[in-house]
C-alpha positions as a Python dict, from the first residue, in 0.01 Angstrom:
ca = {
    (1, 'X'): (0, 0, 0),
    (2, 'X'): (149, 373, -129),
    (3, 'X'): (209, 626, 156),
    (4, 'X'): (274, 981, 111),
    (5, 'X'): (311, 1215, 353),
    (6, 'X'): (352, 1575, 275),
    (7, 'X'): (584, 1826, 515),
    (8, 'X'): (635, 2240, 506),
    (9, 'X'): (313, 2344, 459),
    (10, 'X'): (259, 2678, 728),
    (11, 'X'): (200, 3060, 708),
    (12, 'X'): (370, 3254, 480),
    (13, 'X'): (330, 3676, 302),
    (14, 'X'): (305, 3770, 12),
    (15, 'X'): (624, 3733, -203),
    (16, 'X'): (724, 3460, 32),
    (17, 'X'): (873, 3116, -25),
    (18, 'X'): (786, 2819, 118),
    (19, 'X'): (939, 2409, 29),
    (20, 'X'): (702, 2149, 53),
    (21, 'X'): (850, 1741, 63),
    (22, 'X'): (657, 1425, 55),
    (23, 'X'): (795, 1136, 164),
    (24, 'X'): (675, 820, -19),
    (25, 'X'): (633, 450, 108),
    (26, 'X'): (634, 259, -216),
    (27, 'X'): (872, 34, -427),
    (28, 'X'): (715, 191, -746),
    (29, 'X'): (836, 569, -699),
    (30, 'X'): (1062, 548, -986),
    (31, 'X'): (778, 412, -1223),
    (32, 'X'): (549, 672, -1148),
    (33, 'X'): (441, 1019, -1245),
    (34, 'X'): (455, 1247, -938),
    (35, 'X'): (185, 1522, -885),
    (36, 'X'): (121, 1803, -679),
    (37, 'X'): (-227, 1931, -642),
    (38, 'X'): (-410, 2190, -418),
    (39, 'X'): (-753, 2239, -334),
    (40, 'X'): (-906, 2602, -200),
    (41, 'X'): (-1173, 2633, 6),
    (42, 'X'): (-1515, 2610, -229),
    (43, 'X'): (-1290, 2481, -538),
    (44, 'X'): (-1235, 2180, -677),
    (45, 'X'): (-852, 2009, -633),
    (46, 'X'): (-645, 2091, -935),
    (47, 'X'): (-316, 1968, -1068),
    (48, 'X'): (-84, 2240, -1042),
    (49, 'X'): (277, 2037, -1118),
    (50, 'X'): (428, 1711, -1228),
    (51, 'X'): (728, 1545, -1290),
    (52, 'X'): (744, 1230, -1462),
    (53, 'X'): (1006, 898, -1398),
    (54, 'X'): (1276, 1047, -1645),
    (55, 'X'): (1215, 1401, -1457),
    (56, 'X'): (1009, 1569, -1717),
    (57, 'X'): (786, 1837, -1566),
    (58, 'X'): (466, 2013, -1659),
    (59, 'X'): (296, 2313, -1487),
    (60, 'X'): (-34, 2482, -1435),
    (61, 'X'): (-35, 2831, -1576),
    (62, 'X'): (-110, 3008, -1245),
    (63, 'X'): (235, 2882, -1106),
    (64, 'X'): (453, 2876, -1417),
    (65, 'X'): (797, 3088, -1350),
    (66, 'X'): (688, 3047, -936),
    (67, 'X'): (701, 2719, -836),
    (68, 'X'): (926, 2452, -909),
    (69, 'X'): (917, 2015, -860),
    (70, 'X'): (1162, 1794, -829),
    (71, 'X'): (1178, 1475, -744),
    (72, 'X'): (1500, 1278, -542),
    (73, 'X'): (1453, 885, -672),
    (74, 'X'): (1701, 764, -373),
    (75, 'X'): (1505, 910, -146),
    (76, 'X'): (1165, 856, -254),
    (77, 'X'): (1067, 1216, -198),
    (78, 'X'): (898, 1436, -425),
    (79, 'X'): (956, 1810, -339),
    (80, 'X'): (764, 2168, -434),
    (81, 'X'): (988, 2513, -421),
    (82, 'X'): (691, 2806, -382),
    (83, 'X'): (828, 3110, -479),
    (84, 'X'): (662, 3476, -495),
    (85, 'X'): (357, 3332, -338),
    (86, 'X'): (48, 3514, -373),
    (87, 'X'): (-236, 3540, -137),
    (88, 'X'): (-473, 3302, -469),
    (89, 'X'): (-173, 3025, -388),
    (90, 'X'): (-400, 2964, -42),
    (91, 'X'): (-458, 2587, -62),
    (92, 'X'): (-442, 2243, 83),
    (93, 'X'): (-182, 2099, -99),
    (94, 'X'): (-151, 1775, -165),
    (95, 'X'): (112, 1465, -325),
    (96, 'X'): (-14, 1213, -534),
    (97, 'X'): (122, 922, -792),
    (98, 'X'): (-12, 877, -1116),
    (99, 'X'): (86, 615, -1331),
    (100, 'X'): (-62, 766, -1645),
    (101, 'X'): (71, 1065, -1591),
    (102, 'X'): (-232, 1247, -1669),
    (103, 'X'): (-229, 1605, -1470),
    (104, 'X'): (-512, 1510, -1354),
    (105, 'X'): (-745, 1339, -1062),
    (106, 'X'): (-881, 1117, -1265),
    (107, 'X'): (-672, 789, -1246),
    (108, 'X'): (-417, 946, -922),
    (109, 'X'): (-343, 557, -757),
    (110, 'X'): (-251, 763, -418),
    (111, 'X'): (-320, 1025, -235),
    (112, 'X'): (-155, 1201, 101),
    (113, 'X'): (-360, 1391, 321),
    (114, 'X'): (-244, 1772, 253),
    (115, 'X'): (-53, 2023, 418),
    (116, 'X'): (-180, 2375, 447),
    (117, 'X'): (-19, 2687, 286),
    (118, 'X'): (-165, 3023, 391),
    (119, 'X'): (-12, 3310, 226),
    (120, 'X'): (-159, 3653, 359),
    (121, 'X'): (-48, 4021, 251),
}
């Protein structure tokens, strides 16, 4: 059974930067498409990034240029660099595995249970 647990998730301003990890329990890490998604209050959860076995990435348009994934196969750990937040970036945010790789919620095989980012001005 797939694990995730998400970390770094806390109070941040505007312009700030925050690192978010998740730790994965799972002998198929390297076989699967990683995804972040985050969920607002009264919205439904979107994908915002990706990053695929080989390390090929994709991005939502709203955090293009401000947030970067990575992903550290050794470690089983996918990680999200939030830069320039804004006070819209106000979300759950959670990990998730995908082995279709489709940026989406549709087929996710896992899910962690979020960590909050609040980003106030």
């Amino acid at each position: 059974q797939v694990q995730l647990v998400e970390s770094g998730g806390g109070s941040v301003e505007t312009g700030g930067s925050l690192r978010l990890s998740c730790a994965a329990s799972t002998n198929t890490f390297n076989y699967d498409c990683m995804v972040w998604f985050r969920q607002a209050p009264g919205k439904e959860r979107e994908a915002i990034a990706q990053v695929s076995p080989r390390g090929y990435k994709r991005y939502a348009e709203s955090v293009k240029g401000r947030f970067t994934v990575s992903r550290d196969n050794a470690k089983n750990t996918l990680y999200l660099q939030m830069n320039s937040l804004k006070s819209e970036d106000t979300a759950t945010y959670y990990c998730a595995s995908d082995r279709a790789c489709l940026f989406s919620p549709a087929r996710v095989q896992a899910w962690g249970r979020g960590t909050q980012v609040t980003v106030s001005s």
